[in-house]
Amino acid sequence: MNEKPVSREEIFKELDEFQSLDCKYSDGRILGSMCTEAHPIAKEVFNRFLDSNLGDPGLFKGTKLIEDEVLKMIGSFLSLENPSGHIVTGGTEANIMAIRAARNLAREKGISNGEIIVPQSAHFSFKKAVDMLNLKLVNAELDENYRIDPSSVEDNVNENTVAIVGIAGTTELGMIDPIEELSDIALENDVHLHVDAAFGGFSIPFLKDNHDFPRFDFSLPGVKSITVDPHKMGLAPIPSGGILFRDNTFLDAMSVDSPYLTIKHQSTIVGTRLGASSAATFAVMKYLGKEGYRKFAEESLVKTHFLANELKGLGYDLVVEPNLNIVAFNHPNLKTDDLAVMLEERNWKVSCSVCPKAIRVILMNHIKKDNLIEFISDLKEISESI
Ligand code: 0PR
């Protein structure tokens, strides 16, 4: 490290050089990201609350009220009036918290070798969760549309099951699992049902009036917790994840004593934690309202269907008809990896799904119709060149 202070100008110059190596959402070429550029009001508010620490909420009483308000607002579109929970760093932390609560409650019932059942399409955060929480991961099969097969869940439930996980917007394909059926299975077996709506949580509720989506939220009595990430479809800055529980029992099951803090118990995984994420999420949610999120969600579906139809017209195969704003596809005569290389050569930042192998495009707000027209034209060229 430098011994003597470096000038502001020099620091910024150096940082600009580093930053110039980063991809920019605004270029419209990042196709495989579930994050996007945060809304301007969220960025402004984030800076204002940079110093507030929700790890010691008695010192930041106002920010704590903001976090509670955000949870209430999210609860209002997930059919739960008074949710318990936290704004956390993202879907990973939210999922780990949900599984930790389920494990601790199951432990009280005498289950010591716990297992969780997740669909094969589950995000890898559940692998981290079982590793950290000393649980066993059991994979449930998918149906032909890459949604969890409830009969496979039934086959795998046993006396050690501490949680079942369903997904509302899978990472790779954006599919919505039949949560209603999972809710019945969870109730019958007295098992925690966690819904990972990290991706779909900020779009399905705003689309459901005009589209035929299955129920996935707290209106289903088996659902005990939901992950929903403001930093994905919520247009909030990174890091902003959300974990909502049906009531306080779940946070209580994880709480440890924190005697010298302004609160005497803490249930979050992290200690010191950002108040800025809550404040920025509050701002963008208020600013957009349900109307604003509906508009963004609808626009992303229009782009999804546009891309899907154009791909079909060019002879590409869709893996599945999209549920949400993700299109996964292949060319009948090309290996996915080769197609990915050809697209990378044309400066597209693509991502491949593994189950099944395909090119995967997430139609986030930063991808505009003009970008898609250019993308489709490149795909046409590729298709004609082979
Ligand atoms: N649950 C689901 C359904 C997810 O899709 C993700 C992440 C998580 C949980 C974990 O969320 P955090 O990453 O916030 O902890 N899904 C994306 C993925 O892994 C995240 C992502 C975002 C990846 C931007 C790449 C990227 O550029 O694909």
Tab-separated table of C-alpha atoms and ligand atoms in Angstrom:
chain	number	residue	atom	x	y	z
A	1	MET	CA	0.000	0.000	0.000
A	2	ASN	CA	1.094	3.562	-0.634
A	3	GLU	CA	2.853	5.288	2.279
A	4	LYS	CA	1.852	8.806	1.236
A	5	PRO	CA	-1.690	9.934	0.392
A	6	VAL	CA	-2.711	9.783	-3.249
A	7	SER	CA	-4.717	12.646	-4.759
A	8	ARG	CA	-8.418	12.312	-5.527
A	9	GLU	CA	-7.685	12.887	-9.224
A	10	GLU	CA	-5.228	10.054	-9.350
A	11	ILE	CA	-7.500	7.686	-7.434
A	12	PHE	CA	-10.399	8.393	-9.755
A	13	LYS	CA	-8.190	8.057	-12.810
A	14	GLU	CA	-7.012	4.664	-11.646
A	15	LEU	CA	-10.522	3.538	-10.773
A	16	ASP	CA	-11.838	4.741	-14.144
A	17	GLU	CA	-9.274	2.525	-15.838
A	18	PHE	CA	-10.418	-0.494	-13.854
A	19	GLN	CA	-14.068	0.315	-14.398
A	20	SER	CA	-13.575	0.652	-18.137
A	21	LEU	CA	-12.928	-3.113	-18.147
A	22	ASP	CA	-16.401	-3.816	-16.726
A	23	CYS	CA	-19.376	-4.621	-18.938
A	24	LYS	CA	-22.144	-2.035	-18.869
A	25	TYR	CA	-25.805	-2.967	-18.638
A	26	SER	CA	-26.618	0.080	-20.769
A	27	ASP	CA	-24.808	-1.481	-23.762
A	28	GLY	CA	-27.646	-3.997	-23.899
A	29	ARG	CA	-25.269	-6.902	-24.534
A	30	ILE	CA	-25.426	-8.600	-21.116
A	31	LEU	CA	-27.895	-11.364	-21.867
A	32	GLY	CA	-27.462	-13.748	-18.942
A	33	SER	CA	-27.862	-11.535	-15.887
A	34	MET	CA	-30.766	-11.431	-13.460
A	35	CYS	CA	-29.475	-8.128	-12.170
A	36	THR	CA	-29.845	-4.887	-14.033
A	37	GLU	CA	-29.048	-1.225	-13.639
A	38	ALA	CA	-30.685	0.057	-10.472
A	39	HIS	CA	-33.319	2.765	-10.793
A	40	PRO	CA	-31.794	6.293	-10.448
A	41	ILE	CA	-33.824	7.123	-7.320
A	42	ALA	CA	-32.578	3.926	-5.673
A	43	LYS	CA	-28.948	4.853	-6.394
A	44	GLU	CA	-29.397	8.314	-4.924
A	45	VAL	CA	-31.007	7.015	-1.749
A	46	PHE	CA	-28.445	4.201	-1.388
A	47	ASN	CA	-25.646	6.780	-1.057
A	48	ARG	CA	-27.538	8.713	1.594
A	49	PHE	CA	-27.934	5.676	3.823
A	50	LEU	CA	-24.455	4.234	3.340
A	51	ASP	CA	-23.494	4.625	6.989
A	52	SER	CA	-26.601	3.175	8.559
A	53	ASN	CA	-26.105	-0.224	10.176
A	54	LEU	CA	-29.134	-2.448	10.667
A	55	GLY	CA	-26.990	-4.825	12.700
A	56	ASP	CA	-27.497	-2.431	15.600
A	57	PRO	CA	-30.998	-1.156	14.821
A	58	GLY	CA	-31.487	0.759	18.071
A	59	LEU	CA	-28.966	3.267	16.723
A	60	PHE	CA	-30.755	3.481	13.401
A	61	LYS	CA	-34.373	3.396	14.453
A	62	GLY	CA	-35.550	5.250	11.355
A	63	THR	CA	-33.805	2.869	8.990
A	64	LYS	CA	-35.222	-0.097	10.917
A	65	LEU	CA	-38.716	1.328	10.338
A	66	ILE	CA	-37.867	1.588	6.644
A	67	GLU	CA	-36.878	-2.097	6.555
A	68	ASP	CA	-40.190	-2.999	8.228
A	69	GLU	CA	-42.080	-0.870	5.697
A	70	VAL	CA	-40.326	-2.569	2.780
A	71	LEU	CA	-41.247	-5.995	4.149
A	72	LYS	CA	-44.856	-4.845	4.545
A	73	MET	CA	-44.947	-3.539	0.991
A	74	ILE	CA	-43.557	-6.822	-0.323
A	75	GLY	CA	-46.002	-8.728	1.900
A	76	SER	CA	-48.851	-6.723	0.364
A	77	PHE	CA	-48.302	-8.406	-2.993
A	78	LEU	CA	-47.454	-11.816	-1.532
A	79	SER	CA	-50.738	-12.124	0.410
A	80	LEU	CA	-49.284	-11.553	3.873
A	81	GLU	CA	-50.229	-8.469	5.852
A	82	ASN	CA	-47.638	-8.575	8.600
A	83	PRO	CA	-44.612	-10.498	7.423
A	84	SER	CA	-41.632	-11.232	9.570
A	85	GLY	CA	-38.243	-11.176	7.851
A	86	HIS	CA	-35.343	-9.089	6.652
A	87	ILE	CA	-33.830	-7.298	3.716
A	88	VAL	CA	-30.585	-9.201	3.190
A	89	THR	CA	-27.751	-9.354	0.670
A	90	GLY	CA	-29.513	-11.488	-1.917
A	91	GLY	CA	-31.227	-14.740	-2.734
A	92	THR	CA	-28.406	-16.857	-1.360
A	93	GLU	CA	-28.574	-15.388	2.118
A	94	ALA	CA	-32.378	-15.424	2.033
A	95	ASN	CA	-32.475	-19.098	1.063
A	96	ILE	CA	-29.921	-20.016	3.734
A	97	MET	CA	-32.003	-18.188	6.355
A	98	ALA	CA	-35.169	-20.012	5.313
A	99	ILE	CA	-33.491	-23.409	5.509
A	100	ARG	CA	-31.811	-22.533	8.790
A	101	ALA	CA	-35.170	-21.618	10.343
A	102	ALA	CA	-36.738	-24.844	9.058
A	103	ARG	CA	-33.821	-26.922	10.339
A	104	ASN	CA	-33.896	-25.330	13.795
A	105	LEU	CA	-37.644	-25.822	14.146
A	106	ALA	CA	-37.310	-29.434	13.015
A	107	ARG	CA	-34.506	-29.936	15.525
A	108	GLU	CA	-36.928	-28.900	18.267
A	109	LYS	CA	-39.131	-31.767	17.048
A	110	GLY	CA	-36.199	-34.161	17.425
A	111	ILE	CA	-34.996	-34.366	13.807
A	112	SER	CA	-31.195	-34.475	13.852
A	113	ASN	CA	-30.301	-35.856	10.394
A	114	GLY	CA	-32.333	-33.391	8.389
A	115	GLU	CA	-32.935	-33.476	4.632
A	116	ILE	CA	-34.336	-30.904	2.255
A	117	ILE	CA	-36.102	-31.701	-1.005
A	118	VAL	CA	-35.364	-29.293	-3.837
A	119	PRO	CA	-36.156	-29.559	-7.549
A	120	GLN	CA	-33.273	-30.419	-9.879
A	121	SER	CA	-33.709	-26.867	-11.175
A	122	ALA	CA	-32.891	-25.300	-7.784
A	123	HIS	CA	-30.303	-22.551	-7.525
A	124	PHE	CA	-26.901	-23.633	-6.193
A	125	SER	CA	-27.452	-21.552	-3.060
A	126	PHE	CA	-29.235	-24.606	-1.614
A	127	LYS	CA	-26.000	-26.581	-1.981
A	128	LYS	CA	-24.331	-23.949	0.183
A	129	ALA	CA	-27.218	-24.091	2.644
A	130	VAL	CA	-27.018	-27.850	3.184
A	131	ASP	CA	-23.248	-27.705	3.472
A	132	MET	CA	-23.362	-24.978	6.119
A	133	LEU	CA	-26.324	-26.431	7.985
A	134	ASN	CA	-25.205	-30.038	7.884
A	135	LEU	CA	-28.267	-31.269	6.001
A	136	LYS	CA	-28.734	-33.691	3.126
A	137	LEU	CA	-29.870	-32.408	-0.281
A	138	VAL	CA	-32.447	-34.566	-2.027
A	139	ASN	CA	-33.278	-33.733	-5.642
A	140	ALA	CA	-36.853	-34.098	-6.844
A	141	GLU	CA	-37.438	-34.899	-10.516
A	142	LEU	CA	-38.796	-32.395	-13.015
A	143	ASP	CA	-41.728	-32.864	-15.391
A	144	GLU	CA	-41.466	-32.411	-19.163
A	145	ASN	CA	-41.772	-28.626	-18.710
A	146	TYR	CA	-38.868	-28.468	-16.253
A	147	ARG	CA	-41.126	-27.903	-13.246
A	148	ILE	CA	-40.879	-29.934	-10.071
A	149	ASP	CA	-42.832	-33.183	-10.227
A	150	PRO	CA	-44.939	-33.270	-7.034
A	151	SER	CA	-45.121	-37.084	-7.106
A	152	SER	CA	-41.328	-37.208	-6.894
A	153	VAL	CA	-41.531	-34.948	-3.831
A	154	GLU	CA	-44.089	-37.300	-2.276
A	155	ASP	CA	-41.789	-40.245	-2.992
A	156	ASN	CA	-38.908	-38.540	-1.221
A	157	VAL	CA	-40.599	-37.115	1.874
A	158	ASN	CA	-39.644	-39.037	5.005
A	159	GLU	CA	-39.306	-38.544	8.754
A	160	ASN	CA	-36.059	-36.587	8.270
A	161	THR	CA	-37.433	-34.039	5.814
A	162	VAL	CA	-37.111	-30.545	7.298
A	163	ALA	CA	-38.102	-28.529	4.226
A	164	ILE	CA	-39.477	-28.736	0.714
A	165	VAL	CA	-38.424	-26.043	-1.729
A	166	GLY	CA	-40.451	-24.862	-4.720
A	167	ILE	CA	-39.337	-22.212	-7.186
A	168	ALA	CA	-41.289	-19.333	-8.665
A	169	GLY	CA	-39.023	-18.404	-11.555
A	170	THR	CA	-36.218	-20.927	-11.930
A	171	THR	CA	-32.708	-19.627	-12.463
A	172	GLU	CA	-32.123	-21.294	-15.797
A	173	LEU	CA	-35.525	-21.261	-17.484
A	174	GLY	CA	-37.793	-19.011	-15.410
A	175	MET	CA	-40.330	-21.800	-14.793
A	176	ILE	CA	-42.908	-21.622	-12.003
A	177	ASP	CA	-43.261	-24.804	-9.943
A	178	PRO	CA	-46.751	-26.068	-8.937
A	179	ILE	CA	-46.513	-24.544	-5.460
A	180	GLU	CA	-50.165	-25.255	-4.637
A	181	GLU	CA	-49.515	-28.997	-4.853
A	182	LEU	CA	-46.324	-28.644	-2.835
A	183	SER	CA	-48.307	-26.744	-0.212
A	184	ASP	CA	-50.692	-29.694	0.171
A	185	ILE	CA	-47.804	-32.143	0.476
A	186	ALA	CA	-46.072	-29.906	3.042
A	187	LEU	CA	-49.226	-29.616	5.155
A	188	GLU	CA	-49.940	-33.339	5.015
A	189	ASN	CA	-46.413	-34.111	6.189
A	190	ASP	CA	-46.029	-31.160	8.562
A	191	VAL	CA	-42.943	-29.932	6.714
A	192	HIS	CA	-41.760	-26.369	6.041
A	193	LEU	CA	-42.421	-25.227	2.452
A	194	HIS	CA	-40.027	-22.544	1.245
A	195	VAL	CA	-40.642	-20.756	-2.048
A	196	ASP	CA	-37.643	-19.348	-3.865
A	197	ALA	CA	-39.158	-16.425	-5.746
A	198	ALA	CA	-35.851	-14.550	-5.887
A	199	PHE	CA	-36.449	-13.935	-9.590
A	200	GLY	CA	-40.233	-14.186	-10.013
A	201	GLY	CA	-41.275	-12.431	-6.810
A	202	PHE	CA	-41.160	-8.962	-8.296
A	203	SER	CA	-42.932	-9.881	-11.535
A	204	ILE	CA	-45.491	-12.699	-11.120
A	205	PRO	CA	-47.657	-10.719	-8.650
A	206	PHE	CA	-47.875	-7.833	-11.126
A	207	LEU	CA	-48.602	-10.032	-14.129
A	208	LYS	CA	-51.125	-12.404	-12.613
A	209	ASP	CA	-54.205	-10.310	-13.457
A	210	ASN	CA	-53.469	-10.460	-17.180
A	211	HIS	CA	-51.748	-13.839	-17.379
A	212	ASP	CA	-52.531	-17.304	-16.226
A	213	PHE	CA	-50.002	-17.948	-13.453
A	214	PRO	CA	-50.330	-20.498	-10.663
A	215	ARG	CA	-50.507	-19.293	-7.060
A	216	PHE	CA	-47.179	-19.330	-5.252
A	217	ASP	CA	-47.471	-17.023	-2.244
A	218	PHE	CA	-48.654	-16.948	1.389
A	219	SER	CA	-52.277	-17.393	0.273
A	220	LEU	CA	-51.282	-21.075	0.204
A	221	PRO	CA	-51.309	-22.242	3.831
A	222	GLY	CA	-48.306	-24.567	3.471
A	223	VAL	CA	-45.983	-21.744	2.377
A	224	LYS	CA	-43.922	-20.696	5.387
A	225	SER	CA	-41.221	-18.535	3.797
A	226	ILE	CA	-40.519	-16.774	0.510
A	227	THR	CA	-37.293	-15.409	-0.963
A	228	VAL	CA	-37.885	-12.361	-3.152
A	229	ASP	CA	-35.029	-10.217	-4.395
A	230	PRO	CA	-35.326	-6.478	-4.938
A	231	HIS	CA	-31.952	-6.542	-6.748
A	232	LYS	CA	-33.329	-8.728	-9.539
A	233	MET	CA	-36.692	-7.657	-11.002
A	234	GLY	CA	-37.174	-5.030	-8.269
A	235	LEU	CA	-34.695	-2.547	-9.826
A	236	ALA	CA	-32.941	-2.015	-6.488
A	237	PRO	CA	-29.147	-1.814	-6.155
A	238	ILE	CA	-27.022	-4.842	-5.268
A	239	PRO	CA	-27.075	-6.099	-2.497
A	240	SER	CA	-30.822	-6.345	-1.866
A	241	GLY	CA	-32.455	-9.671	-1.185
A	242	GLY	CA	-35.585	-10.373	0.773
A	243	ILE	CA	-36.654	-13.147	3.108
A	244	LEU	CA	-40.225	-13.159	4.361
A	245	PHE	CA	-41.592	-15.554	6.974
A	246	ARG	CA	-45.220	-16.187	7.815
A	247	ASP	CA	-44.691	-15.133	11.464
A	248	ASN	CA	-42.049	-14.501	14.107
A	249	THR	CA	-41.592	-18.149	15.110
A	250	PHE	CA	-39.144	-18.605	12.270
A	251	LEU	CA	-36.848	-15.710	13.157
A	252	ASP	CA	-37.097	-16.654	16.824
A	253	ALA	CA	-35.909	-20.158	15.978
A	254	MET	CA	-32.644	-18.651	14.697
A	255	SER	CA	-32.060	-15.903	17.217
A	256	VAL	CA	-28.904	-15.728	19.287
A	257	ASP	CA	-28.188	-13.427	22.232
A	258	SER	CA	-26.475	-10.176	21.325
A	259	PRO	CA	-26.204	-8.666	24.805
A	260	TYR	CA	-24.184	-5.520	24.097
A	261	LEU	CA	-26.214	-4.377	21.091
A	262	THR	CA	-29.292	-2.165	21.146
A	263	ILE	CA	-31.337	-5.306	20.453
A	264	LYS	CA	-30.746	-8.271	22.700
A	265	HIS	CA	-31.315	-10.964	20.063
A	266	GLN	CA	-30.194	-11.252	16.458
A	267	SER	CA	-31.530	-13.724	13.881
A	268	THR	CA	-29.733	-12.613	10.733
A	269	ILE	CA	-26.669	-14.503	9.527
A	270	VAL	CA	-24.593	-11.358	9.154
A	271	GLY	CA	-24.073	-8.937	12.013
A	272	THR	CA	-23.244	-5.489	10.710
A	273	ARG	CA	-25.490	-5.000	7.702
A	274	LEU	CA	-26.512	-2.350	5.240
A	275	GLY	CA	-29.431	-0.056	5.894
A	276	ALA	CA	-28.858	1.406	2.425
A	277	SER	CA	-30.385	-1.647	0.716
A	278	SER	CA	-33.653	-1.211	2.605
A	279	ALA	CA	-33.759	2.537	2.026
A	280	ALA	CA	-33.027	2.253	-1.697
A	281	THR	CA	-35.593	-0.533	-2.103
A	282	PHE	CA	-38.154	1.561	-0.216
A	283	ALA	CA	-37.531	4.473	-2.576
A	284	VAL	CA	-37.820	2.562	-5.829
A	285	MET	CA	-40.911	0.649	-4.651
A	286	LYS	CA	-42.714	3.839	-3.654
A	287	TYR	CA	-41.585	5.648	-6.791
A	288	LEU	CA	-42.760	2.958	-9.193
A	289	GLY	CA	-45.747	1.631	-7.320
A	290	LYS	CA	-47.495	-1.531	-8.448
A	291	GLU	CA	-48.295	0.270	-11.683
A	292	GLY	CA	-44.611	0.821	-12.464
A	293	TYR	CA	-43.633	-2.779	-11.740
A	294	ARG	CA	-46.560	-4.005	-13.839
A	295	LYS	CA	-45.280	-1.918	-16.743
A	296	PHE	CA	-41.719	-3.265	-16.438
A	297	ALA	CA	-42.912	-6.846	-16.068
A	298	GLU	CA	-45.274	-6.599	-19.036
A	299	GLU	CA	-42.582	-5.005	-21.207
A	300	SER	CA	-40.154	-7.769	-20.368
A	301	LEU	CA	-42.738	-10.372	-21.399
A	302	VAL	CA	-43.400	-8.586	-24.681
A	303	LYS	CA	-39.650	-8.695	-25.424
A	304	THR	CA	-39.568	-12.353	-24.382
A	305	HIS	CA	-42.292	-13.327	-26.829
A	306	PHE	CA	-40.764	-11.210	-29.563
A	307	LEU	CA	-37.417	-12.990	-29.185
A	308	ALA	CA	-39.035	-16.421	-28.862
A	309	ASN	CA	-41.068	-15.966	-32.051
A	310	GLU	CA	-38.155	-14.618	-34.060
A	311	LEU	CA	-35.980	-17.543	-32.951
A	312	LYS	CA	-38.590	-20.040	-34.046
A	313	GLY	CA	-38.855	-18.225	-37.400
A	314	LEU	CA	-35.085	-18.625	-37.897
A	315	GLY	CA	-35.221	-22.355	-37.178
A	316	TYR	CA	-33.860	-22.293	-33.642
A	317	ASP	CA	-35.471	-24.600	-31.079
A	318	LEU	CA	-36.844	-23.295	-27.789
A	319	VAL	CA	-36.177	-25.575	-24.836
A	320	VAL	CA	-39.628	-24.768	-23.459
A	321	GLU	CA	-42.305	-22.125	-23.951
A	322	PRO	CA	-41.272	-19.320	-21.560
A	323	ASN	CA	-43.259	-18.768	-18.348
A	324	LEU	CA	-41.445	-15.589	-17.374
A	325	ASN	CA	-38.843	-13.427	-19.100
A	326	ILE	CA	-36.229	-16.074	-19.910
A	327	VAL	CA	-35.757	-17.643	-23.341
A	328	ALA	CA	-33.564	-20.740	-23.658
A	329	PHE	CA	-32.742	-22.074	-27.100
A	330	ASN	CA	-30.460	-24.140	-29.320
A	331	HIS	CA	-29.705	-24.436	-33.017
A	332	PRO	CA	-30.594	-27.884	-34.355
A	333	ASN	CA	-27.204	-28.232	-36.108
A	334	LEU	CA	-24.873	-26.602	-33.584
A	335	LYS	CA	-23.533	-27.567	-30.201
A	336	THR	CA	-24.616	-25.082	-27.537
A	337	ASP	CA	-21.000	-24.310	-26.629
A	338	ASP	CA	-20.079	-23.608	-30.251
A	339	LEU	CA	-23.052	-21.302	-30.649
A	340	ALA	CA	-22.057	-19.569	-27.407
A	341	VAL	CA	-18.528	-18.990	-28.777
A	342	MET	CA	-19.926	-17.551	-32.021
A	343	LEU	CA	-22.109	-15.162	-30.055
A	344	GLU	CA	-19.239	-14.195	-27.745
A	345	GLU	CA	-17.170	-13.420	-30.859
A	346	ARG	CA	-19.924	-11.028	-31.850
A	347	ASN	CA	-19.573	-9.426	-28.433
A	348	TRP	CA	-22.727	-10.830	-26.818
A	349	LYS	CA	-22.336	-11.733	-23.137
A	350	VAL	CA	-24.188	-15.009	-23.154
A	351	SER	CA	-24.878	-17.566	-20.491
A	352	CYS	CA	-25.620	-21.263	-20.934
A	353	SER	CA	-28.051	-23.312	-18.910
A	354	VAL	CA	-26.998	-26.846	-17.998
A	355	CYS	CA	-30.341	-28.532	-17.388
A	356	PRO	CA	-30.862	-28.763	-20.285
A	357	LYS	CA	-27.895	-27.304	-22.114
A	358	ALA	CA	-28.995	-24.177	-23.995
A	359	ILE	CA	-28.245	-20.519	-24.598
A	360	ARG	CA	-30.240	-18.558	-22.062
A	361	VAL	CA	-31.366	-14.971	-22.438
A	362	ILE	CA	-32.902	-13.122	-19.500
A	363	LEU	CA	-34.958	-10.245	-20.780
A	364	MET	CA	-34.087	-7.684	-18.151
A	365	ASN	CA	-34.861	-4.003	-18.374
A	366	HIS	CA	-31.454	-3.137	-19.866
A	367	ILE	CA	-32.104	-5.230	-22.993
A	368	LYS	CA	-34.014	-3.039	-25.420
A	369	LYS	CA	-35.887	-3.998	-28.586
A	370	ASP	CA	-33.054	-2.560	-30.742
A	371	ASN	CA	-30.552	-4.827	-28.987
A	372	LEU	CA	-32.791	-7.792	-29.722
A	373	ILE	CA	-33.077	-6.852	-33.386
A	374	GLU	CA	-29.271	-6.798	-33.607
A	375	PHE	CA	-29.032	-10.094	-31.698
A	376	ILE	CA	-31.554	-11.749	-34.009
A	377	SER	CA	-29.705	-10.469	-37.055
A	378	ASP	CA	-26.470	-12.059	-35.736
A	379	LEU	CA	-28.308	-15.315	-35.097
A	380	LYS	CA	-29.647	-15.237	-38.644
A	381	GLU	CA	-26.129	-14.760	-39.988
A	382	ILE	CA	-24.845	-17.627	-37.848
A	383	SER	CA	-27.645	-19.878	-38.982
A	384	GLU	CA	-26.979	-19.054	-42.653
A	385	SER	CA	-23.240	-19.588	-42.263
A	386	ILE	CA	-23.394	-23.245	-41.265
B	1	0PR	N1	-32.598	-18.123	-6.242
B	1	0PR	C1	-32.759	-18.039	-7.562
B	1	0PR	C2	-33.994	-18.616	-8.203
B	1	0PR	C3	-31.789	-17.401	-8.333
B	1	0PR	O1	-31.923	-17.354	-9.661
B	1	0PR	C4	-30.648	-16.853	-7.696
B	1	0PR	C5	-29.562	-16.180	-8.467
B	1	0PR	C6	-30.539	-16.988	-6.296
B	1	0PR	C7	-31.537	-17.627	-5.610
B	1	0PR	C8	-29.359	-16.447	-5.549
B	1	0PR	O2	-29.407	-15.070	-5.552
B	1	0PR	P1	-28.121	-14.164	-5.269
B	1	0PR	O3	-27.192	-14.361	-6.417
B	1	0PR	O4	-28.718	-12.798	-5.178
B	1	0PR	O5	-27.552	-14.613	-3.988
B	1	0PR	N2	-29.695	-16.136	-9.825
B	1	0PR	C9	-28.706	-15.635	-10.738
B	1	0PR	C10	-27.818	-16.801	-11.200
B	1	0PR	O6	-27.123	-17.414	-10.390
B	1	0PR	C11	-27.860	-14.547	-10.185
B	1	0PR	C12	-27.082	-13.823	-11.210
B	1	0PR	C13	-27.239	-12.460	-11.384
B	1	0PR	C14	-26.127	-14.446	-12.009
B	1	0PR	C15	-26.487	-11.757	-12.300
B	1	0PR	C16	-25.383	-13.754	-12.944
B	1	0PR	C17	-25.558	-12.411	-13.082
B	1	0PR	O7	-24.799	-11.689	-14.005
B	1	0PR	O8	-27.863	-17.084	-12.386
